[in-house]
Tab-separated table of C-alpha atoms in Angstrom:
chain	number	residue	atom	x	y	z
L	1	MET	CA	125.606	107.705	113.562
L	2	ASN	CA	125.021	108.277	109.846
L	3	PRO	CA	127.509	110.945	108.677
L	4	ARG	CA	125.656	111.309	105.384
L	5	CYS	CA	122.654	113.024	106.991
L	6	ALA	CA	121.892	115.566	109.702
L	7	VAL	CA	118.601	116.808	111.151
L	8	VAL	CA	117.608	120.455	110.771
L	9	PRO	CA	114.452	122.162	112.073
L	10	ALA	CA	112.370	123.825	109.376
L	11	PRO	CA	112.589	127.650	109.505
L	12	ALA	CA	109.063	127.907	110.919
L	13	GLY	CA	109.231	124.668	112.900
L	14	ARG	CA	109.840	123.944	116.562
L	15	ALA	CA	113.343	122.827	117.388
L	16	ASP	CA	112.081	120.326	119.974
L	17	ARG	CA	110.532	117.991	117.365
L	18	ALA	CA	113.755	118.129	115.328
L	19	ARG	CA	115.762	117.404	118.489
L	20	LEU	CA	113.628	114.377	119.368
L	21	THR	CA	113.925	113.102	115.794
L	22	ALA	CA	117.715	113.485	115.845
L	23	GLU	CA	117.900	111.602	119.146
L	24	ARG	CA	115.688	108.805	117.859
L	25	LEU	CA	117.672	108.389	114.636
L	26	GLN	CA	121.047	109.051	116.324
L	27	LEU	CA	121.845	111.830	113.888
L	28	PRO	CA	123.535	115.189	114.485
L	29	LEU	CA	121.203	118.157	115.022
L	30	LEU	CA	122.042	121.510	113.461
L	31	MET	CA	119.982	124.681	113.554
L	32	ARG	CA	120.387	125.850	109.941
L	33	LEU	CA	120.704	124.081	106.611
L	34	GLU	CA	123.817	126.115	105.803
L	35	GLN	CA	125.609	124.444	108.724
L	36	VAL	CA	125.134	120.908	107.364
L	37	ALA	CA	128.317	119.369	105.953
L	38	ALA	CA	126.591	116.051	105.196
L	39	PRO	CA	125.262	115.631	101.638
L	40	VAL	CA	121.632	115.336	102.808
L	41	ALA	CA	119.586	116.986	105.547
L	42	LEU	CA	116.401	115.691	107.130
L	43	VAL	CA	114.339	118.853	107.567
L	44	VAL	CA	111.708	118.551	110.298
L	45	SER	CA	108.722	120.859	110.737
L	46	ASP	CA	105.902	120.673	113.272
L	47	THR	CA	103.804	118.370	111.059
L	48	GLU	CA	106.079	116.852	108.398
L	49	ALA	CA	109.639	116.047	107.391
L	50	TRP	CA	111.513	115.848	104.111
L	51	LEU	CA	114.944	115.263	102.608
L	52	GLN	CA	116.990	118.112	101.209
L	53	GLN	CA	120.317	117.880	99.425
L	54	THR	CA	122.871	120.410	100.635
L	55	GLY	CA	125.479	122.569	98.983
L	56	PRO	CA	125.419	124.956	96.006
L	57	GLY	CA	122.906	124.096	93.279
L	58	ALA	CA	121.279	121.362	95.375
L	59	ALA	CA	118.002	119.947	94.099
L	60	GLY	CA	114.731	120.756	95.837
L	61	PRO	CA	113.074	118.841	98.674
L	62	VAL	CA	112.077	115.178	98.415
L	63	ARG	CA	108.932	114.225	100.330
L	64	VAL	CA	107.073	111.000	101.008
L	65	ASP	CA	103.393	111.915	100.747
L	66	PHE	CA	100.959	109.333	99.417
L	67	SER	CA	98.146	111.893	99.236
L	68	ASP	CA	99.934	114.462	97.095
L	69	PRO	CA	98.584	115.242	93.596
L	70	GLY	CA	101.582	113.676	91.874
L	71	MET	CA	101.056	110.384	93.668
L	72	GLN	CA	97.349	110.419	92.902
L	73	TYR	CA	98.104	111.140	89.244
L	74	ARG	CA	100.447	108.169	89.203
L	75	ARG	CA	97.602	105.934	90.444
L	76	LYS	CA	96.106	106.251	86.960
L	77	GLY	CA	99.330	105.609	85.028
L	78	GLY	CA	99.883	102.725	82.660
L	79	GLN	CA	103.043	101.699	84.517
L	80	ASN	CA	100.844	100.617	87.433
L	81	GLU	CA	99.247	97.959	85.260
L	82	LEU	CA	102.711	96.691	84.294
L	83	LEU	CA	103.803	96.531	87.938
L	84	GLY	CA	100.589	94.778	88.918
L	85	ARG	CA	100.995	92.210	86.148
L	86	ALA	CA	104.608	91.668	87.169
L	87	VAL	CA	103.727	90.722	90.753
L	88	GLY	CA	100.760	88.626	89.603
L	89	VAL	CA	97.745	90.827	90.320
L	90	LYS	CA	94.598	89.529	88.651
L	91	ALA	CA	90.891	90.226	89.131
L	92	ALA	CA	90.562	87.856	92.079
L	93	ARG	CA	94.226	87.589	93.095
L	94	HIS	CA	96.194	90.142	95.078
L	95	PRO	CA	99.430	88.519	96.263
L	96	ALA	CA	101.268	89.586	99.396
L	97	VAL	CA	104.401	91.477	98.401
L	98	PHE	CA	107.681	91.938	100.270
L	99	ASP	CA	109.239	95.148	98.936
L	100	ALA	CA	112.862	94.563	99.921
L	101	THR	CA	114.080	97.986	98.782
L	102	ALA	CA	111.213	100.260	99.767
L	103	GLY	CA	112.985	103.606	99.288
L	104	LEU	CA	110.365	106.353	99.041
L	105	GLY	CA	107.573	103.780	99.057
L	106	ARG	CA	105.939	104.823	95.812
L	107	ASP	CA	105.875	101.432	94.122
L	108	ALA	CA	104.734	99.892	97.404
L	109	TYR	CA	101.861	102.375	97.554
L	110	VAL	CA	100.848	101.526	93.982
L	111	LEU	CA	100.786	97.813	94.853
L	112	ALA	CA	98.768	98.481	98.011
L	113	ASP	CA	96.378	100.597	95.974
L	114	LEU	CA	95.989	97.641	93.593
L	115	GLY	CA	94.877	95.530	96.567
L	116	CYS	CA	98.097	93.810	97.673
L	117	ASP	CA	99.246	93.578	101.281
L	118	VAL	CA	102.741	95.048	101.100
L	119	THR	CA	105.604	94.794	103.586
L	120	LEU	CA	107.980	97.712	103.053
L	121	CYS	CA	111.504	96.859	104.185
L	122	GLU	CA	113.925	99.781	104.347
L	123	ARG	CA	117.456	99.648	105.733
L	124	SER	CA	117.928	103.424	106.015
L	125	SER	CA	116.634	104.631	109.376
L	126	VAL	CA	115.992	108.052	107.813
L	127	LEU	CA	113.825	106.663	105.025
L	128	ALA	CA	112.100	104.277	107.428
L	129	PHE	CA	111.193	107.307	109.571
L	130	LEU	CA	109.753	109.144	106.547
L	131	LEU	CA	107.809	106.048	105.483
L	132	GLU	CA	106.420	105.562	108.983
L	133	GLU	CA	105.178	109.145	109.061
L	134	ALA	CA	103.775	108.942	105.515
L	135	ILE	CA	101.850	105.728	106.202
L	136	ALA	CA	100.419	107.221	109.402
L	137	ALA	CA	99.353	110.379	107.553
L	138	ALA	CA	97.822	108.351	104.739
L	139	GLY	CA	95.867	106.359	107.307
L	140	ILE	CA	93.909	109.485	108.270
L	141	SER	CA	93.685	110.984	104.774
L	142	ALA	CA	90.432	112.559	103.620
L	143	GLN	CA	90.667	110.294	100.558
L	144	SER	CA	89.213	106.855	101.240
L	145	GLU	CA	91.382	105.159	98.612
L	146	VAL	CA	94.515	106.513	100.294
L	147	ARG	CA	93.354	105.246	103.701
L	148	ASP	CA	92.557	101.832	102.227
L	149	ALA	CA	96.014	101.541	100.657
L	150	ALA	CA	97.719	102.673	103.881
L	151	ASN	CA	95.945	99.915	105.783
L	152	ARG	CA	97.632	97.401	103.469
L	153	MET	CA	101.143	98.827	104.016
L	154	HIS	CA	103.342	97.437	106.812
L	155	LEU	CA	106.793	98.817	107.563
L	156	THR	CA	109.835	96.788	108.607
L	157	ALA	CA	112.981	98.797	109.346
L	158	GLY	CA	116.299	97.083	108.661
L	159	ASP	CA	118.203	95.219	105.990
L	160	ALA	CA	116.005	92.816	104.014
L	161	ARG	CA	118.832	90.313	104.040
L	162	ASP	CA	118.214	89.825	107.758
L	163	GLN	CA	114.611	88.831	107.084
L	164	VAL	CA	112.967	85.517	106.213
L	165	ILE	CA	109.777	86.020	104.235
L	166	GLU	CA	106.580	84.007	104.427
L	167	VAL	CA	106.085	81.159	101.963
L	168	GLY	CA	104.308	82.339	98.839
L	169	GLN	CA	105.069	86.056	99.137
L	170	VAL	CA	106.323	87.950	96.088
L	171	ILE	CA	109.707	89.671	96.495
L	172	TYR	CA	110.059	93.014	94.740
L	173	LEU	CA	113.510	94.531	94.148
L	174	ASP	CA	114.280	97.995	92.801
L	175	PRO	CA	118.072	98.495	92.768
L	176	MET	CA	117.579	102.184	91.781
L	177	PHE	CA	119.693	102.048	88.667
L	178	PRO	CA	119.141	105.401	86.918
L	179	ASP	CA	117.461	105.529	83.530
L	180	ARG	CA	118.689	108.404	81.373
L	181	ARG	CA	115.164	108.908	80.064
L	182	SER	CA	113.701	109.386	83.541
L	183	SER	CA	111.977	112.673	84.297
L	184	ALA	CA	113.832	115.435	86.111
L	185	ALA	CA	111.763	114.746	89.239
L	186	VAL	CA	112.698	111.058	89.194
L	187	ARG	CA	116.376	111.887	88.672
L	188	LYS	CA	116.229	114.318	91.611
L	189	ASP	CA	114.719	111.683	93.879
L	190	LEU	CA	117.283	109.070	92.833
L	191	ALA	CA	120.153	111.510	93.287
L	192	THR	CA	118.969	112.364	96.795
L	193	LEU	CA	118.661	108.692	97.784
L	194	GLN	CA	122.089	107.927	96.339
L	195	GLN	CA	123.550	110.804	98.335
L	196	LEU	CA	121.864	109.444	101.459
L	197	HIS	CA	123.027	105.858	100.954
L	198	GLY	CA	126.413	106.618	99.430
L	199	VAL	CA	127.553	104.956	96.235
L	200	GLU	CA	125.747	101.651	96.011
L	201	GLN	CA	127.881	99.044	94.321
L	202	ALA	CA	126.426	96.644	91.753
L	203	GLU	CA	127.690	93.803	93.939
L	204	GLU	CA	125.292	94.891	96.686
L	205	ALA	CA	122.317	94.677	94.325
L	206	ASP	CA	123.576	91.244	93.272
L	207	ALA	CA	123.696	90.234	96.948
L	208	MET	CA	120.075	91.322	97.370
L	209	LEU	CA	119.085	89.059	94.502
L	210	GLU	CA	121.092	86.191	95.989
L	211	TRP	CA	119.172	86.659	99.262
L	212	ALA	CA	115.865	86.713	97.364
L	213	LEU	CA	116.690	83.456	95.596
L	214	GLN	CA	117.160	81.800	98.995
L	215	GLN	CA	113.670	82.796	100.145
L	216	PRO	CA	110.431	80.795	99.637
L	217	ALA	CA	109.021	83.445	97.294
L	218	SER	CA	106.402	82.481	94.723
L	219	ARG	CA	107.992	84.971	92.355
L	220	ILE	CA	110.796	87.496	92.309
L	221	VAL	CA	110.325	90.760	90.412
L	222	VAL	CA	113.251	93.057	89.594
L	223	LYS	CA	112.739	96.578	88.241
L	224	ARG	CA	115.176	97.497	85.473
L	225	PRO	CA	115.717	100.108	82.768
L	226	PRO	CA	114.263	98.761	79.481
L	227	LYS	CA	117.587	97.975	77.777
L	228	ALA	CA	119.616	96.903	80.810
L	229	PRO	CA	120.709	93.286	81.193
L	230	PRO	CA	119.001	91.190	83.881
L	231	LEU	CA	120.398	91.764	87.356
L	232	ALA	CA	123.283	89.340	87.984
L	233	ASP	CA	122.265	87.486	84.801
L	234	MET	CA	119.091	86.315	86.544
L	235	LYS	CA	117.268	83.621	84.615
L	236	VAL	CA	113.835	85.147	84.066
L	237	SER	CA	110.538	83.432	83.324
L	238	HIS	CA	109.377	86.478	81.407
L	239	ALA	CA	109.759	90.245	81.278
L	240	ILE	CA	107.141	92.983	81.119
L	241	THR	CA	108.475	96.053	79.329
L	242	GLY	CA	107.099	99.578	79.095
L	243	LYS	CA	108.525	102.753	77.597
L	244	ALA	CA	110.575	103.694	80.662
L	245	VAL	CA	110.857	100.538	82.759
L	246	ARG	CA	111.104	96.755	82.558
L	247	PHE	CA	110.077	94.208	85.166
L	248	ASP	CA	112.019	90.938	85.094
L	249	VAL	CA	109.929	88.146	86.593
L	250	LEU	CA	111.078	84.788	87.944
L	251	VAL	CA	108.050	82.569	88.670
L	252	ARG	CA	108.593	79.805	91.245
L	253	PRO	CA	105.476	77.593	91.365
L	254	GLU	CA	107.038	75.314	93.979
L	255	PHE	CA	106.527	78.111	96.518
L	256	SER	CA	103.041	79.182	95.474
L	257	ALA	CA	100.724	79.514	98.447
């Protein structure tokens, strides 16, 4: 059982869906948010679910919704081009990507929207549940581009380090190191995920990179703040830098499909 999270039915929701979710995820079920001692609650309504930090002054809800206006606005952002270039997207090339740290799935959605088949690997059962629901909802969206992207997203629950990827896939790593210049919304999302996971040590991010280097990936892409050093002093082939983010790229032609 994950002591860092509990399930709570939404005020207008049915308790039975929350109960079934708690049983599936092996989490405690409480009837009101005020009763939750864990740092994060998974709030479940009849049709959706979201994360909510607890305690005085807690930030607002964090949702995974690939159809929401914010996500659709991001589709048009310049950072998408940087991410696409980092994984090797070109006019006639859309590599398969293994997102080893899927989180809220937003970068994975961008890559799927760019035409890549993306495997989202997420070790947190809570986040994997939210991703599963979000992909299913996107698959029946009224927006054709959202449905198309959802059809290219495939969820794998569990630790990426237990996986062996296919030859030629691109591995994408986002260790979630905070950038002080990030927007308030981004900081809220990161804070909620860090509360859910607990304090993630730098050594764990290093271990993820070590796992990636053992895989037959055609390239490894690591998301970093612009002025941060490479993760674990990774030897990079090149870096693609924007105003708020940098992508360190290690190209490995010996594994190209």
